[in-house]
Short mmCIF file of C-alpha atoms in Angstrom, two decimals:
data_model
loop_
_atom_site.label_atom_id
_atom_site.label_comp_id
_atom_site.label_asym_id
_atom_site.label_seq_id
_atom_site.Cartn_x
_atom_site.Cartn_y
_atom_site.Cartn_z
CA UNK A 63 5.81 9.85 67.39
CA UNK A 64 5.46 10.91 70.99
CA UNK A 65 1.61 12.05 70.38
CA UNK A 66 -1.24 11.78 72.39
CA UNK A 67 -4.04 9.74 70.37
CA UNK A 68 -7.98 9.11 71.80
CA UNK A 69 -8.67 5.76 69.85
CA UNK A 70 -11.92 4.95 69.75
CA UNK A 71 -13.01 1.99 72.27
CA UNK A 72 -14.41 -0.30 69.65
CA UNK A 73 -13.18 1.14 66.09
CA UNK A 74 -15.64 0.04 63.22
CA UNK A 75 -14.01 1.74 59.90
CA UNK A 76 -10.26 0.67 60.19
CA UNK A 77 -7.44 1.84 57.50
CA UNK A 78 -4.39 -0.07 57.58
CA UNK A 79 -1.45 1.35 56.13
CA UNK A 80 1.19 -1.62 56.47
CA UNK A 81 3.36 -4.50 55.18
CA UNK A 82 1.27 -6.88 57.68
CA UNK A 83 -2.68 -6.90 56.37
CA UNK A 84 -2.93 -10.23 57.20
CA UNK A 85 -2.50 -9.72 60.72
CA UNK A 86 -5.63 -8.30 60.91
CA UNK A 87 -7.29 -11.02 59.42
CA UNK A 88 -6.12 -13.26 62.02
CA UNK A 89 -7.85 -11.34 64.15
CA UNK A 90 -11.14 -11.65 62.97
CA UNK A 91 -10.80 -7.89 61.55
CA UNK A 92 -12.45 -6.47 58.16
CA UNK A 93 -10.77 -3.32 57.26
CA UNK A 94 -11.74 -0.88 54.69
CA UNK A 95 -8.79 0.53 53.69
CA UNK A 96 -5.27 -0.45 53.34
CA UNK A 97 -2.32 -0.31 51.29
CA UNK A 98 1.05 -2.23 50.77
CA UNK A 99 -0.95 -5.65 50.02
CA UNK A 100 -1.57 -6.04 46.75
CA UNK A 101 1.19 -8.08 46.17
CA UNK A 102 -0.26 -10.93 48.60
CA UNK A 103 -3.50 -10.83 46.45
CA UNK A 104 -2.73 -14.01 45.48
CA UNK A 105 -3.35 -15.14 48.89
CA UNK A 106 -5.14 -13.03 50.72
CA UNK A 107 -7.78 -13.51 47.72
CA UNK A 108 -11.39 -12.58 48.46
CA UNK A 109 -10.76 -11.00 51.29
CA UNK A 110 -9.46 -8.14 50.24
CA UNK A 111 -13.07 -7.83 48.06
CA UNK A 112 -14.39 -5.03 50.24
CA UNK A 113 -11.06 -3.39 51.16
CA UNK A 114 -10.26 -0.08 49.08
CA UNK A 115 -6.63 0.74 48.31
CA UNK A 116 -5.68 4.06 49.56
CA UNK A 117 -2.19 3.74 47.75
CA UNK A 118 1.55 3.94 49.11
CA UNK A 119 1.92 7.76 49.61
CA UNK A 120 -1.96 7.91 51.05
CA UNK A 121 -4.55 9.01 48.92
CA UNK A 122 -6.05 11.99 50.60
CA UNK A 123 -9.47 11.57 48.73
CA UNK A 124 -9.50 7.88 49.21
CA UNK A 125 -8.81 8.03 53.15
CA UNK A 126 -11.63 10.78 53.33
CA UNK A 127 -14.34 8.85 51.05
CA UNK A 128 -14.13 6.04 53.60
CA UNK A 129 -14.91 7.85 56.76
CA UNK A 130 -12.23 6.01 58.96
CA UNK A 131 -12.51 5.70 62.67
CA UNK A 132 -9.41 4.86 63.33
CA UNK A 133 -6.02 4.68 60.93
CA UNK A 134 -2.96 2.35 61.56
CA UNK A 135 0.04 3.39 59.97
CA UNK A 136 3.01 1.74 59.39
CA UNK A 137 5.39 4.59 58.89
CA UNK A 138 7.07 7.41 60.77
CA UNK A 139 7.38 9.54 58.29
CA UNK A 140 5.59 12.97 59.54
CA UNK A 141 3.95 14.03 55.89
CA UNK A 142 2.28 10.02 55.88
CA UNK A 143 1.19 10.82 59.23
CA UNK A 144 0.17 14.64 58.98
CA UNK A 145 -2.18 13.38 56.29
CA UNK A 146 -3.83 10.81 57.85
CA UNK A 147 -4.42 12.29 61.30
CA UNK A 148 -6.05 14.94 59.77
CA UNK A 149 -8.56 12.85 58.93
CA UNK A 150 -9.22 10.48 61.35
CA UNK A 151 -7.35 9.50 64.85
CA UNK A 152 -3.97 7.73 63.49
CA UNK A 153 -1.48 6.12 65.37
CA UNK A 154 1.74 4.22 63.96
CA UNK A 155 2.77 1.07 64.21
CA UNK A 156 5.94 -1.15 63.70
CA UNK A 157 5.30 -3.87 60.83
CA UNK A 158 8.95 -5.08 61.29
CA UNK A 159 7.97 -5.76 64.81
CA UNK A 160 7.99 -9.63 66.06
CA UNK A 161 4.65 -11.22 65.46
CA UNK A 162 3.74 -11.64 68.77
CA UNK A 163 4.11 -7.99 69.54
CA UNK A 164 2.16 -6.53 66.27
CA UNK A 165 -0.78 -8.98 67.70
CA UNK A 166 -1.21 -8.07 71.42
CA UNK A 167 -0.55 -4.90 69.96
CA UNK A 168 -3.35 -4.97 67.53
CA UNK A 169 -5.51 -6.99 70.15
CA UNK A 170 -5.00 -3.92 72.43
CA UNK A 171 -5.60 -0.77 69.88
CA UNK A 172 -9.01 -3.14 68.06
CA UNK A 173 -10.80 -4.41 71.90
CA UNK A 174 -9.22 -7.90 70.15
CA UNK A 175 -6.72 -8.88 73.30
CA UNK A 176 -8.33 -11.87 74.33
CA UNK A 177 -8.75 -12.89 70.35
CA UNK A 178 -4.75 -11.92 69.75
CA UNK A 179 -3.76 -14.51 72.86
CA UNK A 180 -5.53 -17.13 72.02
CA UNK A 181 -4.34 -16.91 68.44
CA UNK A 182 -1.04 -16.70 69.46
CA UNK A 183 -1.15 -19.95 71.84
CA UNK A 184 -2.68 -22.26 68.67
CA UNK A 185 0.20 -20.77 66.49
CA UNK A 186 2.50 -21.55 68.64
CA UNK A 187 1.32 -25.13 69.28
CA UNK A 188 0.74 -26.33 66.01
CA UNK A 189 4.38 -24.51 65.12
CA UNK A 190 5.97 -26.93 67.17
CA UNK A 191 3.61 -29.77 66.46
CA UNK A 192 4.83 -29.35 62.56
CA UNK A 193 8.20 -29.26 63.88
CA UNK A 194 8.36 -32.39 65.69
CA UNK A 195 6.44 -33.98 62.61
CA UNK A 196 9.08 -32.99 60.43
CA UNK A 197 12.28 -34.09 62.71
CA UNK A 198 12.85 -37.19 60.26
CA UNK A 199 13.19 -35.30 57.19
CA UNK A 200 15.47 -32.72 58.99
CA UNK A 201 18.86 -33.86 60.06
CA UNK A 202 20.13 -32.91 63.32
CA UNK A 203 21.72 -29.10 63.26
CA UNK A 204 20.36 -28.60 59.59
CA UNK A 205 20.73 -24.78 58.72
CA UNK A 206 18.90 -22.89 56.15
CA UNK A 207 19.00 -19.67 53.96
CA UNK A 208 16.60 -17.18 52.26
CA UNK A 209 17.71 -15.03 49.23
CA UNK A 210 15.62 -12.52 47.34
CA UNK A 211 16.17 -10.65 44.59
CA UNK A 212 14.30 -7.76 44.26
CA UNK A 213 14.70 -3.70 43.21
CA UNK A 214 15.68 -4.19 39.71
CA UNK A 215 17.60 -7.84 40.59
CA UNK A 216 20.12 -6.80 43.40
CA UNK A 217 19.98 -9.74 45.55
CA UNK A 218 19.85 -10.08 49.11
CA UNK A 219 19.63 -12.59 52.02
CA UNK A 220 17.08 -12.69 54.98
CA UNK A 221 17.02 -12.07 58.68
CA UNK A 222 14.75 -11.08 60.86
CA UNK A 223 11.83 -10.80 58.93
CA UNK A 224 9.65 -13.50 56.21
CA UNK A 225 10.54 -16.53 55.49
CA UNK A 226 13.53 -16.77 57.72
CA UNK A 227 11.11 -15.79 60.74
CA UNK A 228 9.47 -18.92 60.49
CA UNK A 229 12.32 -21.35 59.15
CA UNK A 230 14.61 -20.34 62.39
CA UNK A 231 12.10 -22.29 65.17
CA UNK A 232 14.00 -23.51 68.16
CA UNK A 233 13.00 -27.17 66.66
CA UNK A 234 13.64 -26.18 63.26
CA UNK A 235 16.35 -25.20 60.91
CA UNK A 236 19.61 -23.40 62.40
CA UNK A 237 20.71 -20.50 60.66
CA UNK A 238 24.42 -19.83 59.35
CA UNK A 239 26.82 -18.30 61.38
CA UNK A 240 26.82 -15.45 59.25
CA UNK A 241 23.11 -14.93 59.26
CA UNK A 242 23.01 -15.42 63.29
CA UNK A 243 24.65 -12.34 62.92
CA UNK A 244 22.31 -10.45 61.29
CA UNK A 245 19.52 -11.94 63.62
CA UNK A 246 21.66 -11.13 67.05
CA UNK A 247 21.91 -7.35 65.30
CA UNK A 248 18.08 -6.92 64.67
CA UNK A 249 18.94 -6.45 60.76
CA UNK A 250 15.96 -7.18 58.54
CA UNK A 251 17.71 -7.99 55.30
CA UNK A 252 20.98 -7.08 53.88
CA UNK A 253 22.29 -7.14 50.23
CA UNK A 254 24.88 -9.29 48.72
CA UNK A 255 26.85 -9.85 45.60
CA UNK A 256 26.60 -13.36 44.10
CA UNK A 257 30.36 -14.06 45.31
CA UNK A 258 29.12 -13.67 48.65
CA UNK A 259 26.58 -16.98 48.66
CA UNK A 260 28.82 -19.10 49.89
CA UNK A 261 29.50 -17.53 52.71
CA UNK A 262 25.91 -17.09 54.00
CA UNK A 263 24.29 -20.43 51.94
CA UNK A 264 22.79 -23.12 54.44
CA UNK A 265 22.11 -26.64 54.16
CA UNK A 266 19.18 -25.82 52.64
CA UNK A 267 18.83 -22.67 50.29
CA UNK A 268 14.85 -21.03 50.04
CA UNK A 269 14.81 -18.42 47.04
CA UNK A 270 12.59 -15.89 46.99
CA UNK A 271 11.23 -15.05 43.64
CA UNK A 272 9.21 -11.19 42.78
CA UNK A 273 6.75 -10.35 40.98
CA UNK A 274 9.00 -7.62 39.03
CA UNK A 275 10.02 -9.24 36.08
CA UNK A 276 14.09 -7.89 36.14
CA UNK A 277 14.25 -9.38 39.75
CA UNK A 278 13.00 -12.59 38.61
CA UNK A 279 15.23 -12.65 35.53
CA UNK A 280 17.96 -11.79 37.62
CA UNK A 281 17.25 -14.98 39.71
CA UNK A 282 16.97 -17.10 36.48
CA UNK A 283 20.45 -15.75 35.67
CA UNK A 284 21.84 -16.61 38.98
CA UNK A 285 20.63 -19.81 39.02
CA UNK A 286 22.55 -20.62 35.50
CA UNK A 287 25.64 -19.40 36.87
CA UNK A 288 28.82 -21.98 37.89
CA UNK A 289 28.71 -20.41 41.22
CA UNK A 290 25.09 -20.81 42.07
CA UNK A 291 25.52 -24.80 40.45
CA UNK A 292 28.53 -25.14 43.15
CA UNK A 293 26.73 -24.69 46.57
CA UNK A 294 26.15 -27.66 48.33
CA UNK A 295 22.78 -27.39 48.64
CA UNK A 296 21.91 -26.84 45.08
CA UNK A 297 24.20 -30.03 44.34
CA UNK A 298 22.23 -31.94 46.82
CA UNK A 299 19.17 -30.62 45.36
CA UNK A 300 17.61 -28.68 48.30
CA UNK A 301 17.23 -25.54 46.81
CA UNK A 302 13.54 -24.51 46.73
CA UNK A 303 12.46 -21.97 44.70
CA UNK A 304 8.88 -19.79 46.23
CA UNK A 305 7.12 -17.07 45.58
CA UNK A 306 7.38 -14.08 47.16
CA UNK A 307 3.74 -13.29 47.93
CA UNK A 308 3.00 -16.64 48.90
CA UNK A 309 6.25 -17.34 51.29
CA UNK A 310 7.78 -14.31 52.42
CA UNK A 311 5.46 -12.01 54.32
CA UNK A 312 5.72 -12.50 58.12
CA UNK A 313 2.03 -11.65 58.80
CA UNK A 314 0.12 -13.71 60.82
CA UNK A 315 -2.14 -15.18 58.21
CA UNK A 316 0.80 -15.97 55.97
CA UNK A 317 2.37 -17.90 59.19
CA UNK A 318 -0.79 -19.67 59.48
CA UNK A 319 -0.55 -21.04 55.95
CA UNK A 320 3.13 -21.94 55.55
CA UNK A 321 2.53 -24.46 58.56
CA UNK A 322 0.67 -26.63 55.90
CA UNK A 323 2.22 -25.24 52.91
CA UNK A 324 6.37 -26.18 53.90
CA UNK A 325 5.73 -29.35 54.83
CA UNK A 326 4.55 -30.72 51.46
CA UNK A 327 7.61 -28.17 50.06
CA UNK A 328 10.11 -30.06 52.33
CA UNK A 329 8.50 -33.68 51.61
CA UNK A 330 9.20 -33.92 47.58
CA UNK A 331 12.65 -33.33 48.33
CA UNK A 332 13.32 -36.47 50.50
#
């Protein structure tokens, strides 16, 4: 926002307003106060025990009951930010960001550099270790898709950020030609109608279920329909079904887990 922030060397009360909690946790951080996570509590579990929710829109009391040091905010929106940095020293912060960049980034705002480097380099080792584990079950050239639906069931299909992040490894799965698109144009997600699956379905089809019940009926639907029953990969049966909280956040803890977590998906399929 073009401000000049004095963040603390070593903050000790940290609010984090973002998409991307678990990227802190990577880090070896403990935040008391965030917001936008909730829906990972599934598996982010305990460790959200001691971590107060100051709520989308920032609750004002909240933020001031926990005496911050220094608040991270995932927005630009100036009324977010005009509340928060009147509290505390804020500064904002892209969650849509790669992952590599929201760490050094972190490591460099929380004295965690070092910590946010070496984090990185086992990521990206045992990324590619998985990988190369998985090259039999993979043929060569395999491509991949991730659907959602989501805001009352409209459905949509995934680029450069969750799942997708992770399933588009340079030793993993390619994506279609008409999701390259959306990944050489920086596009995060972008709706669909049903009639348009086939034209961005992969090999292999990940879909994304909510936790808001007319999304996920909406995908029960879909999945009934003569269309969805026609794609190749459904025929072929490798069409996974996930959770949302579980698979589709492209924070670093989440990252972590899926290393473990899509190999087993991947296995009972071959």
């Amino acid at each position: 926002m073009g401000r000049n922030v004095e963040i603390p060397a070593m903050p000790r009360r940290i609010v984090y307003h973002g998409e991307t909690f678990g990227d802190l946790l990577a880090l070896g951080v403990e935040a008391v106060g965030g917001s936008a996570f909730w829906e990972q509590r599934s598996v982010l579990g305990d460790r959200l025990q001691n971590v107060m929710d100051i709520e989308f829109s920032i609750n004002v009391a909240k933020l001031v009951e926990l005496e911050p040091d220094l608040i991270i905010l995932a927005s630009s929106d100036e009324e977010q930010y005009n509340k928060a940095a009147g509290i505390a020293p804020t500064v904002t912060f892209n969650t849509f960001a790669p992952l590599e960049q929201r760490l050094l980034k972190l490591g460099d705002l929380l004295g965690k550099r070092m910590a946010a480097e070496q984090w990185l380099e086992t990521y990206r080792e045992r990324s590619e270790q998985m990988w190369q584990m998985l090259k039999g079950e993979l043929a060569q050239g395999e491509s991949a898709s991730v659907f959602v639906t989501a805001r009352g069931g409209r459905l949509f299909v995934m680029g450069t950020i969750g799942l997708s992040v992770m399933l588009y490894h340079r030793s993993g799965f390619q994506a279609p030609s008409s999701i390259g698109q959306l990944l050489s144009e920086g596009i995060s997600y972008l709706e669909i109608s049903a009639e348009d699956l086939p034209a961005f379905a992969g090999d292999r089809i990940f879909m994304v279920l909510t936790n808001e019940a007319s999304s996920r009926q909406a995908a029960y639907e879909l999945a009934g329909s003569k269309l969805w029953k026609s794609l190749p990969a459904v025929r072929s049966e490798l069409a996974y079904w996930v959770e949302d909280s579980e698979w589709n956040y492209g924070d670093a803890f989440t990252s972590s887990s899926l290393l473990e977590k899509l190999p087993a998906l991947l296995r009972r399929s071959s």
